[in-house]
Amino acid sequence: MKGMIKSLMLVIMASVLFASCDEQKKELKSLVEKMNSECPLPLGDIGSVNSIMFDGEVVEMKFTSNESFAPVSSLSNHQQELKEILGMSFSKGSNDKLVEKIIAAGVNFRSVFVGMQSGEKIVLEVTPDDLKSYAEKFSNMTDQQKLIVTMYIGTKVKLPVAIDNMTKLVGLSLTSDALKYKFEVNDAETGQNMDSSISFMKYITLSQMANSLKGGMMGERNRQFYQALIDCNQGAEYEYHELQTGKRMSFRISTDEIREVLNGKWDNQSSAKEWENLGNALEELANAYDDDSTYVEEDVVDSVVVDGYYY
């Protein structure tokens, strides 16, 4: 008799659990249908959300990705980092209801990214347990901290990145007080070393930061990112490594200097390309003087001052 009662209780409990699960799936399906009715959802310059569907076992969200920011093919080797970004974006804000419903229903979440230019596709699938762990990991982060980590991961998955025909960004790390960039310089191409160019490189970097604030969604995104660095008291460090000589050069940009960039101090400064063009012009001029065997007295000009920096 006791055995029969025990079996009956198990059946009742299982029935309640199944009914509860079905109810959660119904609520999830209703939410997904509402969200899908609002698609496509533009994401500015980076692409759009085309659809979101639920087949009873998996919630699938399809994205179109603008590959001028990151080719889909380059993301396939960084699936864990992409899952981290998804988890972070779902840990707080407008999407937290969706995550709650997915976890409660015990179903998987699938993201499908399709390259706008190439048509290539990458599929990421996370379990309810994954989503739960991400929510717990990122729930205590401020929006500013999340933005820094998002930009950090988003850049890291694209490494190495060619900055120009001589310089590559090859490493990126995040510490409690700085975002650290590591570059490799092909000094065989430059024909010179970096011994006396730290202040010049810092000047160029600050000018490039100012230029990155101009234009469209990405300019505003960069402005928010720099403000987040200030709010979180995180500066930026830059390290350059010459491949031929093995020499290293580094400098730091403080939060006060980042604030100067946001306040417009570095607007309308000469860009790296303009300095390169000037250097080429001076080299051509020197060659012309050499060809004419014209004597030029050395050390006539000891340095050039640009915004307080000596070159």
PDB file of C-alpha atoms in Angstrom:
ATOM      1  CA  MET A   1       0.000   0.000   0.000  1.00  0.00           C
ATOM      2  CA  LYS A   2       2.766   2.385   0.936  1.00  0.00           C
ATOM      3  CA  GLY A   3       4.455   1.535  -2.354  1.00  0.00           C
ATOM      4  CA  MET A   4       1.317   2.375  -4.319  1.00  0.00           C
ATOM      5  CA  ILE A   5       0.925   5.705  -2.502  1.00  0.00           C
ATOM      6  CA  LYS A   6       4.573   6.540  -3.140  1.00  0.00           C
ATOM      7  CA  SER A   7       4.211   5.730  -6.847  1.00  0.00           C
ATOM      8  CA  LEU A   8       1.041   7.816  -7.033  1.00  0.00           C
ATOM      9  CA  MET A   9       2.792  10.798  -5.432  1.00  0.00           C
ATOM     10  CA  LEU A  10       5.653  10.527  -7.918  1.00  0.00           C
ATOM     11  CA  VAL A  11       3.200  10.514 -10.812  1.00  0.00           C
ATOM     12  CA  ILE A  12       1.399  13.562  -9.405  1.00  0.00           C
ATOM     13  CA  MET A  13       4.653  15.432  -8.844  1.00  0.00           C
ATOM     14  CA  ALA A  14       5.864  14.592 -12.357  1.00  0.00           C
ATOM     15  CA  SER A  15       2.540  15.764 -13.789  1.00  0.00           C
ATOM     16  CA  VAL A  16       2.849  19.072 -11.938  1.00  0.00           C
ATOM     17  CA  LEU A  17       6.415  19.539 -13.192  1.00  0.00           C
ATOM     18  CA  PHE A  18       5.448  18.759 -16.803  1.00  0.00           C
ATOM     19  CA  ALA A  19       2.480  21.112 -16.571  1.00  0.00           C
ATOM     20  CA  SER A  20       4.727  23.832 -15.155  1.00  0.00           C
ATOM     21  CA  CYS A  21       7.275  23.285 -17.921  1.00  0.00           C
ATOM     22  CA  ASP A  22       4.573  23.462 -20.592  1.00  0.00           C
ATOM     23  CA  GLU A  23       3.269  26.677 -19.077  1.00  0.00           C
ATOM     24  CA  GLN A  24       6.766  28.205 -19.130  1.00  0.00           C
ATOM     25  CA  LYS A  25       7.159  27.243 -22.782  1.00  0.00           C
ATOM     26  CA  LYS A  26       3.801  28.832 -23.604  1.00  0.00           C
ATOM     27  CA  GLU A  27       4.880  32.083 -21.941  1.00  0.00           C
ATOM     28  CA  LEU A  28       8.215  31.933 -23.768  1.00  0.00           C
ATOM     29  CA  LYS A  29       6.506  31.320 -27.100  1.00  0.00           C
ATOM     30  CA  SER A  30       4.215  34.305 -26.526  1.00  0.00           C
ATOM     31  CA  LEU A  31       7.159  36.575 -25.726  1.00  0.00           C
ATOM     32  CA  VAL A  32       9.167  35.354 -28.728  1.00  0.00           C
ATOM     33  CA  GLU A  33       6.235  35.913 -31.081  1.00  0.00           C
ATOM     34  CA  LYS A  34       5.842  39.462 -29.780  1.00  0.00           C
ATOM     35  CA  MET A  35       9.562  40.165 -30.272  1.00  0.00           C
ATOM     36  CA  ASN A  36       9.540  38.625 -33.754  1.00  0.00           C
ATOM     37  CA  SER A  37       6.637  40.858 -34.789  1.00  0.00           C
ATOM     38  CA  GLU A  38       8.948  43.837 -34.218  1.00  0.00           C
ATOM     39  CA  CYS A  39      11.705  42.462 -36.496  1.00  0.00           C
ATOM     40  CA  PRO A  40      13.770  43.419 -38.332  1.00  0.00           C
ATOM     41  CA  LEU A  41      15.395  45.435 -35.579  1.00  0.00           C
ATOM     42  CA  PRO A  42      18.168  47.742 -36.879  1.00  0.00           C
ATOM     43  CA  LEU A  43      21.390  47.760 -34.869  1.00  0.00           C
ATOM     44  CA  GLY A  44      22.832  50.814 -36.557  1.00  0.00           C
ATOM     45  CA  ASP A  45      25.994  50.342 -38.599  1.00  0.00           C
ATOM     46  CA  ILE A  46      26.705  46.863 -37.217  1.00  0.00           C
ATOM     47  CA  GLY A  47      23.691  45.093 -38.759  1.00  0.00           C
ATOM     48  CA  SER A  48      20.211  43.997 -37.683  1.00  0.00           C
ATOM     49  CA  VAL A  49      18.170  41.318 -35.922  1.00  0.00           C
ATOM     50  CA  ASN A  50      16.145  39.671 -38.673  1.00  0.00           C
ATOM     51  CA  SER A  51      14.000  37.214 -36.729  1.00  0.00           C
ATOM     52  CA  ILE A  52      13.505  35.320 -33.488  1.00  0.00           C
ATOM     53  CA  MET A  53      11.699  31.957 -33.424  1.00  0.00           C
ATOM     54  CA  PHE A  54      10.883  29.211 -30.909  1.00  0.00           C
ATOM     55  CA  ASP A  55      10.281  25.630 -32.083  1.00  0.00           C
ATOM     56  CA  GLY A  56       9.506  24.190 -28.650  1.00  0.00           C
ATOM     57  CA  GLU A  57      13.130  23.182 -27.943  1.00  0.00           C
ATOM     58  CA  VAL A  58      15.365  26.040 -29.114  1.00  0.00           C
ATOM     59  CA  VAL A  59      14.980  29.810 -29.275  1.00  0.00           C
ATOM     60  CA  GLU A  60      16.770  30.965 -32.425  1.00  0.00           C
ATOM     61  CA  MET A  61      17.728  34.552 -33.181  1.00  0.00           C
ATOM     62  CA  LYS A  62      19.086  35.445 -36.627  1.00  0.00           C
ATOM     63  CA  PHE A  63      21.376  38.423 -37.198  1.00  0.00           C
ATOM     64  CA  THR A  64      22.762  40.118 -40.282  1.00  0.00           C
ATOM     65  CA  SER A  65      26.287  41.291 -39.493  1.00  0.00           C
ATOM     66  CA  ASN A  66      28.067  44.181 -41.233  1.00  0.00           C
ATOM     67  CA  GLU A  67      31.468  42.623 -41.972  1.00  0.00           C
ATOM     68  CA  SER A  68      33.229  45.946 -42.322  1.00  0.00           C
ATOM     69  CA  PHE A  69      33.486  45.720 -38.518  1.00  0.00           C
ATOM     70  CA  ALA A  70      34.381  42.015 -38.288  1.00  0.00           C
ATOM     71  CA  PRO A  71      34.224  39.323 -41.021  1.00  0.00           C
ATOM     72  CA  VAL A  72      32.060  36.415 -39.906  1.00  0.00           C
ATOM     73  CA  SER A  73      34.831  34.008 -40.969  1.00  0.00           C
ATOM     74  CA  SER A  74      37.188  35.590 -38.431  1.00  0.00           C
ATOM     75  CA  LEU A  75      34.715  35.009 -35.607  1.00  0.00           C
ATOM     76  CA  SER A  76      34.485  31.244 -35.960  1.00  0.00           C
ATOM     77  CA  ASN A  77      37.621  30.705 -33.865  1.00  0.00           C
ATOM     78  CA  HIS A  78      36.312  32.888 -31.043  1.00  0.00           C
ATOM     79  CA  GLN A  79      32.990  31.320 -30.205  1.00  0.00           C
ATOM     80  CA  GLN A  80      33.552  31.405 -26.444  1.00  0.00           C
ATOM     81  CA  GLU A  81      34.262  35.144 -26.530  1.00  0.00           C
ATOM     82  CA  LEU A  82      31.126  35.725 -28.599  1.00  0.00           C
ATOM     83  CA  LYS A  83      29.089  33.723 -26.096  1.00  0.00           C
ATOM     84  CA  GLU A  84      30.498  35.956 -23.356  1.00  0.00           C
ATOM     85  CA  ILE A  85      29.313  39.054 -25.228  1.00  0.00           C
ATOM     86  CA  LEU A  86      25.864  37.531 -25.735  1.00  0.00           C
ATOM     87  CA  GLY A  87      25.697  36.533 -22.099  1.00  0.00           C
ATOM     88  CA  MET A  88      26.664  40.030 -21.046  1.00  0.00           C
ATOM     89  CA  SER A  89      24.087  41.672 -23.287  1.00  0.00           C
ATOM     90  CA  PHE A  90      21.406  39.373 -21.879  1.00  0.00           C
ATOM     91  CA  SER A  91      22.382  39.739 -18.228  1.00  0.00           C
ATOM     92  CA  LYS A  92      20.640  43.056 -17.694  1.00  0.00           C
ATOM     93  CA  GLY A  93      18.296  45.382 -19.511  1.00  0.00           C
ATOM     94  CA  SER A  94      15.615  44.864 -22.144  1.00  0.00           C
ATOM     95  CA  ASN A  95      16.588  41.255 -22.856  1.00  0.00           C
ATOM     96  CA  ASP A  96      16.582  39.955 -19.289  1.00  0.00           C
ATOM     97  CA  LYS A  97      12.915  38.877 -19.555  1.00  0.00           C
ATOM     98  CA  LEU A  98      13.767  36.685 -22.529  1.00  0.00           C
ATOM     99  CA  VAL A  99      16.640  35.067 -20.639  1.00  0.00           C
ATOM    100  CA  GLU A 100      14.439  34.463 -17.589  1.00  0.00           C
ATOM    101  CA  LYS A 101      11.853  32.718 -19.747  1.00  0.00           C
ATOM    102  CA  ILE A 102      14.491  30.622 -21.555  1.00  0.00           C
ATOM    103  CA  ILE A 103      16.017  29.487 -18.259  1.00  0.00           C
ATOM    104  CA  ALA A 104      12.608  28.736 -16.737  1.00  0.00           C
ATOM    105  CA  ALA A 105      11.551  26.709 -19.805  1.00  0.00           C
ATOM    106  CA  GLY A 106      14.866  24.810 -19.841  1.00  0.00           C
ATOM    107  CA  VAL A 107      15.531  25.278 -23.568  1.00  0.00           C
ATOM    108  CA  ASN A 108      18.651  26.253 -25.519  1.00  0.00           C
ATOM    109  CA  PHE A 109      19.321  29.609 -27.139  1.00  0.00           C
ATOM    110  CA  ARG A 110      20.861  29.754 -30.617  1.00  0.00           C
ATOM    111  CA  SER A 111      22.324  32.792 -32.368  1.00  0.00           C
ATOM    112  CA  VAL A 112      22.881  32.702 -36.128  1.00  0.00           C
ATOM    113  CA  PHE A 113      25.140  35.399 -37.597  1.00  0.00           C
ATOM    114  CA  VAL A 114      25.123  35.866 -41.387  1.00  0.00           C
ATOM    115  CA  GLY A 115      27.711  38.120 -43.016  1.00  0.00           C
ATOM    116  CA  MET A 116      26.118  40.984 -44.902  1.00  0.00           C
ATOM    117  CA  GLN A 117      28.876  41.023 -47.524  1.00  0.00           C
ATOM    118  CA  SER A 118      30.056  37.405 -47.713  1.00  0.00           C
ATOM    119  CA  GLY A 119      26.910  35.473 -46.806  1.00  0.00           C
ATOM    120  CA  GLU A 120      29.021  33.284 -44.500  1.00  0.00           C
ATOM    121  CA  LYS A 121      27.326  31.968 -41.381  1.00  0.00           C
ATOM    122  CA  ILE A 122      28.330  31.166 -37.811  1.00  0.00           C
ATOM    123  CA  VAL A 123      26.042  29.464 -35.283  1.00  0.00           C
ATOM    124  CA  LEU A 124      26.380  29.806 -31.499  1.00  0.00           C
ATOM    125  CA  GLU A 125      24.313  27.717 -29.116  1.00  0.00           C
ATOM    126  CA  VAL A 126      24.161  28.159 -25.344  1.00  0.00           C
ATOM    127  CA  THR A 127      22.356  26.123 -22.726  1.00  0.00           C
ATOM    128  CA  PRO A 128      20.066  27.442 -19.971  1.00  0.00           C
ATOM    129  CA  ASP A 129      22.892  26.742 -17.515  1.00  0.00           C
ATOM    130  CA  ASP A 130      25.253  28.850 -19.648  1.00  0.00           C
ATOM    131  CA  LEU A 131      22.789  31.740 -19.622  1.00  0.00           C
ATOM    132  CA  LYS A 132      22.306  31.428 -15.888  1.00  0.00           C
ATOM    133  CA  SER A 133      26.061  31.508 -15.223  1.00  0.00           C
ATOM    134  CA  TYR A 134      26.498  34.539 -17.512  1.00  0.00           C
ATOM    135  CA  ALA A 135      23.656  36.356 -15.758  1.00  0.00           C
ATOM    136  CA  GLU A 136      25.286  35.711 -12.385  1.00  0.00           C
ATOM    137  CA  LYS A 137      28.741  36.687 -13.658  1.00  0.00           C
ATOM    138  CA  PHE A 138      27.754  39.989 -15.224  1.00  0.00           C
ATOM    139  CA  SER A 139      24.728  41.067 -13.146  1.00  0.00           C
ATOM    140  CA  ASN A 140      26.853  43.148 -10.748  1.00  0.00           C
ATOM    141  CA  MET A 141      28.723  44.980 -13.496  1.00  0.00           C
ATOM    142  CA  THR A 142      27.866  48.600 -14.206  1.00  0.00           C
ATOM    143  CA  ASP A 143      26.870  49.580 -17.733  1.00  0.00           C
ATOM    144  CA  GLN A 144      30.249  51.319 -18.099  1.00  0.00           C
ATOM    145  CA  GLN A 145      32.152  48.186 -17.093  1.00  0.00           C
ATOM    146  CA  LYS A 146      30.091  46.110 -19.528  1.00  0.00           C
ATOM    147  CA  LEU A 147      30.846  48.530 -22.357  1.00  0.00           C
ATOM    148  CA  ILE A 148      34.597  48.315 -21.677  1.00  0.00           C
ATOM    149  CA  VAL A 149      34.525  44.508 -21.602  1.00  0.00           C
ATOM    150  CA  THR A 150      32.361  44.392 -24.750  1.00  0.00           C
ATOM    151  CA  MET A 151      34.779  46.634 -26.669  1.00  0.00           C
ATOM    152  CA  TYR A 152      37.704  44.634 -25.292  1.00  0.00           C
ATOM    153  CA  ILE A 153      36.306  41.266 -26.385  1.00  0.00           C
ATOM    154  CA  GLY A 154      35.033  42.677 -29.676  1.00  0.00           C
ATOM    155  CA  THR A 155      38.532  43.902 -30.562  1.00  0.00           C
ATOM    156  CA  LYS A 156      40.332  40.819 -29.267  1.00  0.00           C
ATOM    157  CA  VAL A 157      38.403  38.411 -31.511  1.00  0.00           C
ATOM    158  CA  LYS A 158      39.678  40.302 -34.584  1.00  0.00           C
ATOM    159  CA  LEU A 159      43.390  40.128 -33.706  1.00  0.00           C
ATOM    160  CA  PRO A 160      45.822  40.500 -35.335  1.00  0.00           C
ATOM    161  CA  VAL A 161      44.716  43.750 -36.955  1.00  0.00           C
ATOM    162  CA  ALA A 162      46.855  45.619 -39.509  1.00  0.00           C
ATOM    163  CA  ILE A 163      47.034  49.298 -38.555  1.00  0.00           C
ATOM    164  CA  ASP A 164      49.118  50.206 -41.603  1.00  0.00           C
ATOM    165  CA  ASN A 165      51.673  48.435 -43.809  1.00  0.00           C
ATOM    166  CA  MET A 166      54.259  48.543 -40.984  1.00  0.00           C
ATOM    167  CA  THR A 167      52.247  48.123 -37.762  1.00  0.00           C
ATOM    168  CA  LYS A 168      49.960  45.402 -36.395  1.00  0.00           C
ATOM    169  CA  LEU A 169      47.879  45.262 -33.241  1.00  0.00           C
ATOM    170  CA  VAL A 170      48.691  41.773 -31.941  1.00  0.00           C
ATOM    171  CA  GLY A 171      47.623  41.776 -28.296  1.00  0.00           C
ATOM    172  CA  LEU A 172      45.071  43.260 -25.942  1.00  0.00           C
ATOM    173  CA  SER A 173      44.665  42.823 -22.197  1.00  0.00           C
ATOM    174  CA  LEU A 174      42.445  44.355 -19.544  1.00  0.00           C
ATOM    175  CA  THR A 175      43.688  45.123 -16.037  1.00  0.00           C
ATOM    176  CA  SER A 176      42.124  46.904 -13.093  1.00  0.00           C
ATOM    177  CA  ASP A 177      43.560  50.270 -14.149  1.00  0.00           C
ATOM    178  CA  ALA A 178      44.248  50.115 -17.888  1.00  0.00           C
ATOM    179  CA  LEU A 179      43.379  48.703 -21.276  1.00  0.00           C
ATOM    180  CA  LYS A 180      46.711  47.559 -22.735  1.00  0.00           C
ATOM    181  CA  TYR A 181      47.445  47.410 -26.473  1.00  0.00           C
ATOM    182  CA  LYS A 182      50.453  45.570 -27.945  1.00  0.00           C
ATOM    183  CA  PHE A 183      51.764  46.354 -31.413  1.00  0.00           C
ATOM    184  CA  GLU A 184      54.422  44.844 -33.656  1.00  0.00           C
ATOM    185  CA  VAL A 185      56.405  47.199 -35.884  1.00  0.00           C
ATOM    186  CA  ASN A 186      58.200  45.969 -38.997  1.00  0.00           C
ATOM    187  CA  ASP A 187      61.229  48.242 -38.598  1.00  0.00           C
ATOM    188  CA  ALA A 188      62.766  46.704 -41.722  1.00  0.00           C
ATOM    189  CA  GLU A 189      60.069  48.650 -43.576  1.00  0.00           C
ATOM    190  CA  THR A 190      60.428  51.883 -41.598  1.00  0.00           C
ATOM    191  CA  GLY A 191      64.213  51.966 -41.875  1.00  0.00           C
ATOM    192  CA  GLN A 192      64.414  53.626 -38.476  1.00  0.00           C
ATOM    193  CA  ASN A 193      63.895  52.769 -34.830  1.00  0.00           C
ATOM    194  CA  MET A 194      61.623  54.189 -32.181  1.00  0.00           C
ATOM    195  CA  ASP A 195      64.270  55.495 -29.756  1.00  0.00           C
ATOM    196  CA  SER A 196      63.210  59.136 -29.919  1.00  0.00           C
ATOM    197  CA  SER A 197      59.575  58.866 -31.013  1.00  0.00           C
ATOM    198  CA  ILE A 198      57.589  58.159 -27.819  1.00  0.00           C
ATOM    199  CA  SER A 199      56.139  61.673 -27.592  1.00  0.00           C
ATOM    200  CA  PHE A 200      55.410  61.649 -31.308  1.00  0.00           C
ATOM    201  CA  MET A 201      53.559  58.301 -31.086  1.00  0.00           C
ATOM    202  CA  LYS A 202      51.543  59.591 -28.136  1.00  0.00           C
ATOM    203  CA  TYR A 203      50.648  62.726 -30.077  1.00  0.00           C
ATOM    204  CA  ILE A 204      49.455  60.624 -33.041  1.00  0.00           C
ATOM    205  CA  THR A 205      47.459  58.302 -30.762  1.00  0.00           C
ATOM    206  CA  LEU A 206      45.631  61.169 -29.064  1.00  0.00           C
ATOM    207  CA  SER A 207      44.867  62.695 -32.471  1.00  0.00           C
ATOM    208  CA  GLN A 208      43.516  59.364 -33.713  1.00  0.00           C
ATOM    209  CA  MET A 209      41.328  59.044 -30.605  1.00  0.00           C
ATOM    210  CA  ALA A 210      39.849  62.460 -31.393  1.00  0.00           C
ATOM    211  CA  ASN A 211      39.242  61.461 -35.023  1.00  0.00           C
ATOM    212  CA  SER A 212      37.483  58.267 -33.896  1.00  0.00           C
ATOM    213  CA  LEU A 213      34.739  60.377 -32.308  1.00  0.00           C
ATOM    214  CA  LYS A 214      33.648  61.752 -35.654  1.00  0.00           C
ATOM    215  CA  GLY A 215      30.737  60.396 -37.606  1.00  0.00           C
ATOM    216  CA  GLY A 216      27.775  58.157 -37.030  1.00  0.00           C
ATOM    217  CA  MET A 217      27.007  55.424 -34.590  1.00  0.00           C
ATOM    218  CA  MET A 218      30.616  54.280 -34.144  1.00  0.00           C
ATOM    219  CA  GLY A 219      31.748  57.807 -33.279  1.00  0.00           C
ATOM    220  CA  GLU A 220      29.126  57.981 -30.537  1.00  0.00           C
ATOM    221  CA  ARG A 221      30.015  54.457 -29.414  1.00  0.00           C
ATOM    222  CA  ASN A 222      33.678  55.447 -29.113  1.00  0.00           C
ATOM    223  CA  ARG A 223      32.696  58.525 -27.121  1.00  0.00           C
ATOM    224  CA  GLN A 224      30.723  56.350 -24.692  1.00  0.00           C
ATOM    225  CA  PHE A 225      33.672  53.949 -24.478  1.00  0.00           C
ATOM    226  CA  TYR A 226      36.174  56.700 -23.612  1.00  0.00           C
ATOM    227  CA  GLN A 227      33.747  58.099 -21.041  1.00  0.00           C
ATOM    228  CA  ALA A 228      33.423  54.611 -19.548  1.00  0.00           C
ATOM    229  CA  LEU A 229      37.223  54.423 -19.190  1.00  0.00           C
ATOM    230  CA  ILE A 230      37.138  57.722 -17.291  1.00  0.00           C
ATOM    231  CA  ASP A 231      34.233  56.638 -15.080  1.00  0.00           C
ATOM    232  CA  CYS A 232      36.003  53.356 -14.240  1.00  0.00           C
ATOM    233  CA  ASN A 233      39.357  55.110 -13.710  1.00  0.00           C
ATOM    234  CA  GLN A 234      41.028  53.048 -16.442  1.00  0.00           C
ATOM    235  CA  GLY A 235      43.644  54.595 -18.673  1.00  0.00           C
ATOM    236  CA  ALA A 236      45.156  53.128 -21.830  1.00  0.00           C
ATOM    237  CA  GLU A 237      48.672  51.753 -22.327  1.00  0.00           C
ATOM    238  CA  TYR A 238      50.403  51.241 -25.662  1.00  0.00           C
ATOM    239  CA  GLU A 239      53.448  49.022 -26.231  1.00  0.00           C
ATOM    240  CA  TYR A 240      55.352  48.822 -29.517  1.00  0.00           C
ATOM    241  CA  HIS A 241      57.809  46.027 -30.331  1.00  0.00           C
ATOM    242  CA  GLU A 242      60.314  46.298 -33.190  1.00  0.00           C
ATOM    243  CA  LEU A 243      60.629  42.936 -34.939  1.00  0.00           C
ATOM    244  CA  GLN A 244      64.198  43.446 -36.201  1.00  0.00           C
ATOM    245  CA  THR A 245      65.912  45.129 -33.256  1.00  0.00           C
ATOM    246  CA  GLY A 246      63.739  43.651 -30.508  1.00  0.00           C
ATOM    247  CA  LYS A 247      63.429  47.096 -28.921  1.00  0.00           C
ATOM    248  CA  ARG A 248      60.263  48.040 -27.058  1.00  0.00           C
ATOM    249  CA  MET A 249      58.624  51.381 -26.461  1.00  0.00           C
ATOM    250  CA  SER A 250      55.568  52.116 -24.333  1.00  0.00           C
ATOM    251  CA  PHE A 251      53.528  55.042 -23.090  1.00  0.00           C
ATOM    252  CA  ARG A 252      50.358  55.575 -21.086  1.00  0.00           C
ATOM    253  CA  ILE A 253      47.375  57.830 -21.717  1.00  0.00           C
ATOM    254  CA  SER A 254      45.747  58.869 -18.463  1.00  0.00           C
ATOM    255  CA  THR A 255      42.054  59.375 -17.790  1.00  0.00           C
ATOM    256  CA  ASP A 256      42.724  63.139 -17.635  1.00  0.00           C
ATOM    257  CA  GLU A 257      44.175  63.007 -21.163  1.00  0.00           C
ATOM    258  CA  ILE A 258      41.192  60.949 -22.352  1.00  0.00           C
ATOM    259  CA  ARG A 259      38.954  63.649 -20.861  1.00  0.00           C
ATOM    260  CA  GLU A 260      40.885  66.245 -22.880  1.00  0.00           C
ATOM    261  CA  VAL A 261      40.125  64.238 -26.025  1.00  0.00           C
ATOM    262  CA  LEU A 262      36.399  64.279 -25.206  1.00  0.00           C
ATOM    263  CA  ASN A 263      36.545  68.004 -24.472  1.00  0.00           C
ATOM    264  CA  GLY A 264      37.936  68.739 -27.936  1.00  0.00           C
ATOM    265  CA  LYS A 265      41.568  69.589 -27.169  1.00  0.00           C
ATOM    266  CA  TRP A 266      42.833  67.142 -29.798  1.00  0.00           C
ATOM    267  CA  ASP A 267      40.348  68.020 -32.530  1.00  0.00           C
ATOM    268  CA  ASN A 268      41.742  69.019 -35.938  1.00  0.00           C
ATOM    269  CA  GLN A 269      45.277  67.824 -35.178  1.00  0.00           C
ATOM    270  CA  SER A 270      47.438  66.352 -37.916  1.00  0.00           C
ATOM    271  CA  SER A 271      46.703  62.708 -38.587  1.00  0.00           C
ATOM    272  CA  ALA A 272      49.257  59.927 -38.907  1.00  0.00           C
ATOM    273  CA  LYS A 273      48.742  59.965 -42.680  1.00  0.00           C
ATOM    274  CA  GLU A 274      49.438  63.689 -42.846  1.00  0.00           C
ATOM    275  CA  TRP A 275      52.640  63.214 -40.851  1.00  0.00           C
ATOM    276  CA  GLU A 276      53.621  60.375 -43.198  1.00  0.00           C
ATOM    277  CA  ASN A 277      52.996  62.598 -46.220  1.00  0.00           C
ATOM    278  CA  LEU A 278      55.095  65.335 -44.619  1.00  0.00           C
ATOM    279  CA  GLY A 279      57.905  62.874 -43.935  1.00  0.00           C
ATOM    280  CA  ASN A 280      57.821  61.660 -47.539  1.00  0.00           C
ATOM    281  CA  ALA A 281      57.937  65.226 -48.805  1.00  0.00           C
ATOM    282  CA  LEU A 282      60.917  66.057 -46.590  1.00  0.00           C
ATOM    283  CA  GLU A 283      62.694  62.912 -47.734  1.00  0.00           C
ATOM    284  CA  GLU A 284      62.134  63.829 -51.381  1.00  0.00           C
ATOM    285  CA  LEU A 285      63.415  67.321 -50.654  1.00  0.00           C
ATOM    286  CA  ALA A 286      66.535  65.929 -48.958  1.00  0.00           C
ATOM    287  CA  ASN A 287      67.153  63.624 -51.926  1.00  0.00           C
ATOM    288  CA  ALA A 288      66.791  66.554 -54.298  1.00  0.00           C
ATOM    289  CA  TYR A 289      69.401  68.526 -52.324  1.00  0.00           C
ATOM    290  CA  ASP A 290      71.710  65.507 -52.320  1.00  0.00           C
ATOM    291  CA  ASP A 291      71.346  65.158 -56.067  1.00  0.00           C
ATOM    292  CA  ASP A 292      72.324  68.808 -56.499  1.00  0.00           C
ATOM    293  CA  SER A 293      75.261  68.353 -54.078  1.00  0.00           C
ATOM    294  CA  THR A 294      73.896  71.253 -52.057  1.00  0.00           C
ATOM    295  CA  TYR A 295      75.401  71.669 -48.581  1.00  0.00           C
ATOM    296  CA  VAL A 296      72.890  71.797 -45.732  1.00  0.00           C
ATOM    297  CA  GLU A 297      74.178  72.857 -42.333  1.00  0.00           C
ATOM    298  CA  GLU A 298      73.293  70.335 -39.637  1.00  0.00           C
ATOM    299  CA  ASP A 299      71.643  71.129 -36.307  1.00  0.00           C
ATOM    300  CA  VAL A 300      70.108  74.341 -37.570  1.00  0.00           C
ATOM    301  CA  VAL A 301      66.794  73.160 -36.135  1.00  0.00           C
ATOM    302  CA  ASP A 302      67.083  71.229 -32.909  1.00  0.00           C
ATOM    303  CA  SER A 303      63.415  70.377 -32.478  1.00  0.00           C
ATOM    304  CA  VAL A 304      59.885  71.087 -33.543  1.00  0.00           C
ATOM    305  CA  VAL A 305      57.231  71.836 -30.925  1.00  0.00           C
ATOM    306  CA  VAL A 306      53.683  70.555 -31.523  1.00  0.00           C
ATOM    307  CA  ASP A 307      51.178  71.108 -28.713  1.00  0.00           C
ATOM    308  CA  GLY A 308      53.912  71.042 -26.126  1.00  0.00           C
ATOM    309  CA  TYR A 309      55.662  67.916 -27.453  1.00  0.00           C
ATOM    310  CA  TYR A 310      59.204  68.130 -28.803  1.00  0.00           C
ATOM    311  CA  TYR A 311      60.315  66.229 -31.918  1.00  0.00           C
TER     312      TYR A 311
END
